[in-house]
């Protein structure tokens, strides 16, 4: 995207939709504030917490496993530059500065900037489940006073943003992308060579296969990413020796993809998460956020919270114009004034 105005992410935030934000960076956890006005800046996250920290510390976070794990993989091959979208990662929809450190953003930039003739890619994705809360903690006294001010909506957003993290989607994603190009336009063997070089079913490269791939001065480029390790790596090669090194790198990423479900389960076990987990505390979620398991953030606008809307109503302010999302995702108050958080799976 050349401008934030062209991004569907901007329109979703402006429409106050509850949405899942692609995320493979470490550190962001539950209840952190986010100001969508700063999508094209490095740090749209707010420094102040709108929610009471004591209540957050005692909050119960629940784990909802995803049915059957939702594991899938895809492989794409193309010669047309118009088909680049087929090779982008599953998180390719958003290009904003604060996402630059995501492993998939680096990968997608590499794919978009590549001008090679023959492109082949493989992607693996696994979703294990969602961490969410049934009751959103109450606002701090400062947050309530801020909202009650004459210009409360603007002041509240300036301090706490317009969205907060309401849930964490756990899992992993990994993938690879390779191109093959010949210095001679009339050489048309790139398709065969790219496929031969790329296929992960070959456990060993024979000397003949390597000679074919190195023939005619073919030039190859490779990029791989792995969210669990927060890693991306790439190389450009020509010649038999370098091709062997590149295929070893490719095989590592592909093996990570093939074993992605088991790797995610292993990470979950390391963090003490299972279907039998009764509930977790917020400090546990902070450790999970640093583990590489978070692949998406469930973002919710403050305007969906009953506490936010009740304060505005008590002050006689005009109701916030409902969107279709707000009508479908009403937030029910509990008996003690806390909110039932709407979670989008």
mmCIF file of N, CA, C and O in Angstrom, residues 66-133:
data_model
loop_
_atom_site.group_PDB
_atom_site.id
_atom_site.type_symbol
_atom_site.label_atom_id
_atom_site.label_comp_id
_atom_site.label_asym_id
_atom_site.label_seq_id
_atom_site.Cartn_x
_atom_site.Cartn_y
_atom_site.Cartn_z
ATOM 1 N N UNK A 66 -9.109 -24.114 19.281
ATOM 2 C CA UNK A 66 -9.730 -24.092 17.964
ATOM 3 C C UNK A 66 -10.016 -25.522 17.524
ATOM 4 O O UNK A 66 -9.175 -26.398 17.673
ATOM 5 N N UNK A 67 -11.191 -25.743 16.992
ATOM 6 C CA UNK A 67 -11.580 -27.081 16.559
ATOM 7 C C UNK A 67 -10.588 -27.641 15.554
ATOM 8 O O UNK A 67 -10.287 -27.012 14.544
ATOM 9 N N UNK A 68 -10.031 -28.802 15.841
ATOM 10 C CA UNK A 68 -9.128 -29.534 14.959
ATOM 11 C C UNK A 68 -7.851 -28.767 14.628
ATOM 12 O O UNK A 68 -7.125 -29.127 13.716
ATOM 13 N N UNK A 69 -7.587 -27.692 15.350
ATOM 14 C CA UNK A 69 -6.319 -27.003 15.162
ATOM 15 C C UNK A 69 -6.215 -26.122 13.931
ATOM 16 O O UNK A 69 -5.343 -25.292 13.839
ATOM 17 N N UNK A 70 -7.081 -26.301 12.959
ATOM 18 C CA UNK A 70 -7.059 -25.478 11.737
ATOM 19 C C UNK A 70 -5.667 -25.380 11.122
ATOM 20 O O UNK A 70 -5.093 -24.299 10.986
ATOM 21 N N UNK A 71 -5.098 -26.505 10.778
ATOM 22 C CA UNK A 71 -3.800 -26.505 10.108
ATOM 23 C C UNK A 71 -4.010 -26.594 8.603
ATOM 24 O O UNK A 71 -4.847 -27.353 8.117
ATOM 25 N N UNK A 72 -3.260 -25.814 7.853
ATOM 26 C CA UNK A 72 -3.360 -25.875 6.401
ATOM 27 C C UNK A 72 -2.060 -25.465 5.748
ATOM 28 O O UNK A 72 -1.222 -24.791 6.352
ATOM 29 N N UNK A 73 -1.853 -25.905 4.514
ATOM 30 C CA UNK A 73 -0.670 -25.519 3.751
ATOM 31 C C UNK A 73 -1.065 -25.321 2.302
ATOM 32 O O UNK A 73 -2.075 -25.839 1.838
ATOM 33 N N UNK A 74 -0.281 -24.537 1.615
ATOM 34 C CA UNK A 74 -0.542 -24.316 0.190
ATOM 35 C C UNK A 74 0.774 -24.156 -0.539
ATOM 36 O O UNK A 74 1.776 -23.701 0.028
ATOM 37 N N UNK A 75 0.784 -24.535 -1.809
ATOM 38 C CA UNK A 75 1.960 -24.355 -2.652
ATOM 39 C C UNK A 75 1.510 -23.694 -3.942
ATOM 40 O O UNK A 75 0.487 -24.063 -4.518
ATOM 41 N N UNK A 76 2.256 -22.692 -4.378
ATOM 42 C CA UNK A 76 1.891 -21.926 -5.576
ATOM 43 C C UNK A 76 3.085 -21.838 -6.515
ATOM 44 O O UNK A 76 4.224 -21.731 -6.084
ATOM 45 N N UNK A 77 2.782 -21.875 -7.817
ATOM 46 C CA UNK A 77 3.813 -21.668 -8.836
ATOM 47 C C UNK A 77 3.256 -20.726 -9.887
ATOM 48 O O UNK A 77 2.097 -20.841 -10.280
ATOM 49 N N UNK A 78 4.054 -19.791 -10.344
ATOM 50 C CA UNK A 78 3.587 -18.897 -11.406
ATOM 51 C C UNK A 78 4.777 -18.294 -12.129
ATOM 52 O O UNK A 78 5.892 -18.238 -11.622
ATOM 53 N N UNK A 79 4.507 -17.823 -13.343
ATOM 54 C CA UNK A 79 5.511 -17.109 -14.137
ATOM 55 C C UNK A 79 5.135 -15.648 -14.316
ATOM 56 O O UNK A 79 5.961 -14.842 -14.710
ATOM 57 N N UNK A 80 3.872 -15.302 -14.051
ATOM 58 C CA UNK A 80 3.402 -13.942 -14.277
ATOM 59 C C UNK A 80 3.658 -13.065 -13.064
ATOM 60 O O UNK A 80 3.386 -13.459 -11.934
ATOM 61 N N UNK A 81 4.172 -11.865 -13.287
ATOM 62 C CA UNK A 81 4.367 -10.918 -12.200
ATOM 63 C C UNK A 81 3.042 -10.461 -11.614
ATOM 64 O O UNK A 81 2.974 -9.963 -10.495
ATOM 65 N N UNK A 82 1.965 -10.610 -12.376
ATOM 66 C CA UNK A 82 0.648 -10.237 -11.881
ATOM 67 C C UNK A 82 0.152 -11.197 -10.810
ATOM 68 O O UNK A 82 -0.843 -10.931 -10.143
ATOM 69 N N UNK A 83 0.800 -12.332 -10.653
ATOM 70 C CA UNK A 83 0.351 -13.356 -9.706
ATOM 71 C C UNK A 83 1.116 -13.302 -8.392
ATOM 72 O O UNK A 83 1.111 -14.251 -7.633
ATOM 73 N N UNK A 84 1.774 -12.189 -8.110
ATOM 74 C CA UNK A 84 2.571 -12.107 -6.885
ATOM 75 C C UNK A 84 1.731 -12.309 -5.630
ATOM 76 O O UNK A 84 2.214 -12.818 -4.624
ATOM 77 N N UNK A 85 0.475 -11.896 -5.682
ATOM 78 C CA UNK A 85 -0.373 -12.027 -4.496
ATOM 79 C C UNK A 85 -0.513 -13.484 -4.068
ATOM 80 O O UNK A 85 -0.751 -13.775 -2.895
ATOM 81 N N UNK A 86 -0.358 -14.411 -5.017
ATOM 82 C CA UNK A 86 -0.441 -15.830 -4.675
ATOM 83 C C UNK A 86 0.700 -16.258 -3.752
ATOM 84 O O UNK A 86 0.570 -17.245 -3.030
ATOM 85 N N UNK A 87 1.791 -15.516 -3.797
ATOM 86 C CA UNK A 87 2.989 -15.929 -3.075
ATOM 87 C C UNK A 87 3.191 -15.174 -1.760
ATOM 88 O O UNK A 87 4.089 -15.510 -1.002
ATOM 89 N N UNK A 88 2.375 -14.166 -1.503
ATOM 90 C CA UNK A 88 2.509 -13.423 -0.266
ATOM 91 C C UNK A 88 2.056 -14.278 0.910
ATOM 92 O O UNK A 88 1.299 -15.226 0.764
ATOM 93 N N UNK A 89 2.516 -13.922 2.095
ATOM 94 C CA UNK A 89 2.095 -14.645 3.286
ATOM 95 C C UNK A 89 0.621 -14.411 3.542
ATOM 96 O O UNK A 89 0.000 -13.517 2.966
ATOM 97 N N UNK A 90 0.038 -15.196 4.427
ATOM 98 C CA UNK A 90 -1.380 -15.026 4.728
ATOM 99 C C UNK A 90 -1.650 -13.716 5.468
ATOM 100 O O UNK A 90 -2.786 -13.290 5.606
ATOM 101 N N UNK A 91 -0.609 -13.053 5.938
ATOM 102 C CA UNK A 91 -0.770 -11.795 6.667
ATOM 103 C C UNK A 91 -0.484 -10.587 5.784
ATOM 104 O O UNK A 91 -0.164 -9.514 6.264
ATOM 105 N N UNK A 92 -0.600 -10.729 4.463
ATOM 106 C CA UNK A 92 -0.079 -9.713 3.547
ATOM 107 C C UNK A 92 -0.966 -8.491 3.385
ATOM 108 O O UNK A 92 -0.599 -7.556 2.687
ATOM 109 N N UNK A 93 -2.145 -8.445 4.010
ATOM 110 C CA UNK A 93 -3.112 -7.390 3.691
ATOM 111 C C UNK A 93 -2.727 -6.020 4.240
ATOM 112 O O UNK A 93 -3.263 -5.013 3.819
ATOM 113 N N UNK A 94 -1.800 -5.948 5.191
ATOM 114 C CA UNK A 94 -1.575 -4.688 5.874
ATOM 115 C C UNK A 94 -0.103 -4.277 5.783
ATOM 116 O O UNK A 94 0.771 -5.001 6.222
ATOM 117 N N UNK A 95 0.128 -3.082 5.243
ATOM 118 C CA UNK A 95 1.489 -2.575 5.142
ATOM 119 C C UNK A 95 1.553 -1.247 5.894
ATOM 120 O O UNK A 95 1.209 -0.200 5.375
ATOM 121 N N UNK A 96 1.952 -1.303 7.143
ATOM 122 C CA UNK A 96 2.040 -0.120 7.968
ATOM 123 C C UNK A 96 3.344 -0.177 8.750
ATOM 124 O O UNK A 96 3.863 -1.250 9.038
ATOM 125 N N UNK A 97 3.839 1.010 9.100
ATOM 126 C CA UNK A 97 5.157 1.079 9.712
ATOM 127 C C UNK A 97 5.270 0.253 10.978
ATOM 128 O O UNK A 97 6.310 -0.350 11.253
ATOM 129 N N UNK A 98 4.219 0.230 11.793
ATOM 130 C CA UNK A 98 4.328 -0.475 13.065
ATOM 131 C C UNK A 98 4.377 -1.982 12.885
ATOM 132 O O UNK A 98 4.668 -2.710 13.831
ATOM 133 N N UNK A 99 4.112 -2.467 11.669
ATOM 134 C CA UNK A 99 4.191 -3.897 11.391
ATOM 135 C C UNK A 99 5.513 -4.295 10.725
ATOM 136 O O UNK A 99 5.688 -5.457 10.370
ATOM 137 N N UNK A 100 6.420 -3.347 10.575
ATOM 138 C CA UNK A 100 7.654 -3.632 9.841
ATOM 139 C C UNK A 100 8.471 -4.755 10.466
ATOM 140 O O UNK A 100 9.158 -5.494 9.761
ATOM 141 N N UNK A 101 8.416 -4.863 11.779
ATOM 142 C CA UNK A 101 9.237 -5.880 12.420
ATOM 143 C C UNK A 101 8.611 -7.264 12.353
ATOM 144 O O UNK A 101 9.233 -8.240 12.770
ATOM 145 N N UNK A 102 7.372 -7.366 11.866
ATOM 146 C CA UNK A 102 6.780 -8.685 11.672
ATOM 147 C C UNK A 102 7.575 -9.478 10.643
ATOM 148 O O UNK A 102 7.984 -8.942 9.612
ATOM 149 N N UNK A 103 7.777 -10.755 10.905
ATOM 150 C CA UNK A 103 8.559 -11.564 9.974
ATOM 151 C C UNK A 103 7.862 -11.651 8.618
ATOM 152 O O UNK A 103 8.519 -11.722 7.576
ATOM 153 N N UNK A 104 6.539 -11.641 8.603
ATOM 154 C CA UNK A 104 5.831 -11.742 7.330
ATOM 155 C C UNK A 104 5.915 -10.450 6.525
ATOM 156 O O UNK A 104 5.871 -10.485 5.301
ATOM 157 N N UNK A 105 6.034 -9.308 7.194
ATOM 158 C CA UNK A 105 6.153 -8.047 6.472
ATOM 159 C C UNK A 105 7.455 -7.985 5.686
ATOM 160 O O UNK A 105 7.490 -7.514 4.544
ATOM 161 N N UNK A 106 8.536 -8.465 6.298
ATOM 162 C CA UNK A 106 9.823 -8.518 5.596
ATOM 163 C C UNK A 106 9.728 -9.477 4.413
ATOM 164 O O UNK A 106 10.203 -9.185 3.316
ATOM 165 N N UNK A 107 9.109 -10.609 4.640
ATOM 166 C CA UNK A 107 8.916 -11.605 3.578
ATOM 167 C C UNK A 107 8.092 -11.025 2.431
ATOM 168 O O UNK A 107 8.458 -11.140 1.254
ATOM 169 N N UNK A 108 6.966 -10.383 2.741
ATOM 170 C CA UNK A 108 6.089 -9.844 1.703
ATOM 171 C C UNK A 108 6.773 -8.740 0.899
ATOM 172 O O UNK A 108 6.564 -8.617 -0.309
ATOM 173 N N UNK A 109 7.591 -7.932 1.574
ATOM 174 C CA UNK A 109 8.333 -6.894 0.863
ATOM 175 C C UNK A 109 9.286 -7.516 -0.148
ATOM 176 O O UNK A 109 9.437 -7.025 -1.276
ATOM 177 N N UNK A 110 9.919 -8.613 0.245
ATOM 178 C CA UNK A 110 10.827 -9.325 -0.654
ATOM 179 C C UNK A 110 10.063 -9.852 -1.869
ATOM 180 O O UNK A 110 10.519 -9.740 -3.004
ATOM 181 N N UNK A 111 8.878 -10.432 -1.634
ATOM 182 C CA UNK A 111 8.082 -10.962 -2.735
ATOM 183 C C UNK A 111 7.657 -9.845 -3.682
ATOM 184 O O UNK A 111 7.764 -9.971 -4.911
ATOM 185 N N UNK A 112 7.192 -8.748 -3.138
ATOM 186 C CA UNK A 112 6.677 -7.656 -3.968
ATOM 187 C C UNK A 112 7.768 -7.002 -4.804
ATOM 188 O O UNK A 112 7.514 -6.525 -5.911
ATOM 189 N N UNK A 113 8.986 -6.963 -4.255
ATOM 190 C CA UNK A 113 10.073 -6.293 -4.969
ATOM 191 C C UNK A 113 10.794 -7.217 -5.949
ATOM 192 O O UNK A 113 11.661 -6.772 -6.696
ATOM 193 N N UNK A 114 10.435 -8.499 -5.953
ATOM 194 C CA UNK A 114 11.131 -9.451 -6.802
ATOM 195 C C UNK A 114 10.624 -9.381 -8.231
ATOM 196 O O UNK A 114 9.416 -9.342 -8.487
ATOM 197 N N UNK A 115 11.550 -9.392 -9.179
ATOM 198 C CA UNK A 115 11.189 -9.299 -10.595
ATOM 199 C C UNK A 115 11.615 -10.544 -11.376
ATOM 200 O O UNK A 115 11.670 -10.507 -12.601
ATOM 201 N N UNK A 116 11.886 -11.620 -10.693
ATOM 202 C CA UNK A 116 12.355 -12.826 -11.369
ATOM 203 C C UNK A 116 11.239 -13.492 -12.168
ATOM 204 O O UNK A 116 10.056 -13.281 -11.923
ATOM 205 N N UNK A 117 11.655 -14.365 -13.085
ATOM 206 C CA UNK A 117 10.706 -14.931 -14.041
ATOM 207 C C UNK A 117 9.782 -15.981 -13.435
ATOM 208 O O UNK A 117 8.577 -15.959 -13.632
ATOM 209 N N UNK A 118 10.350 -16.916 -12.693
ATOM 210 C CA UNK A 118 9.586 -18.063 -12.217
ATOM 211 C C UNK A 118 9.532 -18.029 -10.697
ATOM 212 O O UNK A 118 10.564 -17.968 -10.033
ATOM 213 N N UNK A 119 8.324 -18.084 -10.153
ATOM 214 C CA UNK A 119 8.135 -17.949 -8.709
ATOM 215 C C UNK A 119 7.421 -19.181 -8.175
ATOM 216 O O UNK A 119 6.456 -19.661 -8.769
ATOM 217 N N UNK A 120 7.895 -19.665 -7.040
ATOM 218 C CA UNK A 120 7.252 -20.798 -6.398
ATOM 219 C C UNK A 120 7.316 -20.575 -4.888
ATOM 220 O O UNK A 120 8.306 -20.070 -4.366
ATOM 221 N N UNK A 121 6.222 -20.905 -4.187
ATOM 222 C CA UNK A 121 6.170 -20.640 -2.751
ATOM 223 C C UNK A 121 5.369 -21.718 -2.052
ATOM 224 O O UNK A 121 4.578 -22.436 -2.677
ATOM 225 N N UNK A 122 5.572 -21.798 -0.747
ATOM 226 C CA UNK A 122 4.811 -22.717 0.076
ATOM 227 C C UNK A 122 4.599 -22.073 1.433
ATOM 228 O O UNK A 122 5.515 -21.478 1.999
ATOM 229 N N UNK A 123 3.364 -22.175 1.944
ATOM 230 C CA UNK A 123 3.023 -21.548 3.214
ATOM 231 C C UNK A 123 2.275 -22.536 4.100
ATOM 232 O O UNK A 123 1.467 -23.323 3.622
ATOM 233 N N UNK A 124 2.555 -22.461 5.387
ATOM 234 C CA UNK A 124 1.902 -23.303 6.377
ATOM 235 C C UNK A 124 1.321 -22.401 7.465
ATOM 236 O O UNK A 124 1.943 -21.406 7.850
ATOM 237 N N UNK A 125 0.138 -22.744 7.947
ATOM 238 C CA UNK A 125 -0.493 -21.955 9.010
ATOM 239 C C UNK A 125 -1.198 -22.885 9.988
ATOM 240 O O UNK A 125 -1.813 -23.876 9.590
ATOM 241 N N UNK A 126 -1.103 -22.541 11.248
ATOM 242 C CA UNK A 126 -1.768 -23.338 12.284
ATOM 243 C C UNK A 126 -2.361 -22.403 13.323
ATOM 244 O O UNK A 126 -1.700 -21.473 13.778
ATOM 245 N N UNK A 127 -3.631 -22.624 13.674
ATOM 246 C CA UNK A 127 -4.286 -21.887 14.744
ATOM 247 C C UNK A 127 -4.647 -22.879 15.850
ATOM 248 O O UNK A 127 -5.354 -23.856 15.591
ATOM 249 N N UNK A 128 -4.184 -22.636 17.051
ATOM 250 C CA UNK A 128 -4.442 -23.570 18.147
ATOM 251 C C UNK A 128 -5.606 -23.127 19.020
ATOM 252 O O UNK A 128 -6.295 -23.964 19.605
ATOM 253 N N UNK A 129 -5.840 -21.827 19.130
ATOM 254 C CA UNK A 129 -6.914 -21.366 19.990
ATOM 255 C C UNK A 129 -6.792 -19.889 20.308
ATOM 256 O O UNK A 129 -5.928 -19.183 19.780
ATOM 257 N N UNK A 130 -7.663 -19.414 21.194
ATOM 258 C CA UNK A 130 -7.749 -17.995 21.526
ATOM 259 C C UNK A 130 -7.727 -17.794 23.031
ATOM 260 O O UNK A 130 -8.371 -18.523 23.779
ATOM 261 N N UNK A 131 -6.980 -16.792 23.479
ATOM 262 C CA UNK A 131 -7.018 -16.341 24.863
ATOM 263 C C UNK A 131 -7.940 -15.135 24.937
ATOM 264 O O UNK A 131 -7.795 -14.183 24.166
ATOM 265 N N UNK A 132 -8.904 -15.164 25.854
ATOM 266 C CA UNK A 132 -9.868 -14.075 25.953
ATOM 267 C C UNK A 132 -10.358 -13.958 27.386
ATOM 268 O O UNK A 132 -10.142 -14.841 28.223
ATOM 269 N N UNK A 133 -11.014 -12.855 27.674
ATOM 270 C CA UNK A 133 -11.598 -12.643 28.993
ATOM 271 C C UNK A 133 -13.108 -12.566 28.871
ATOM 272 O O UNK A 133 -13.631 -12.085 27.863
#
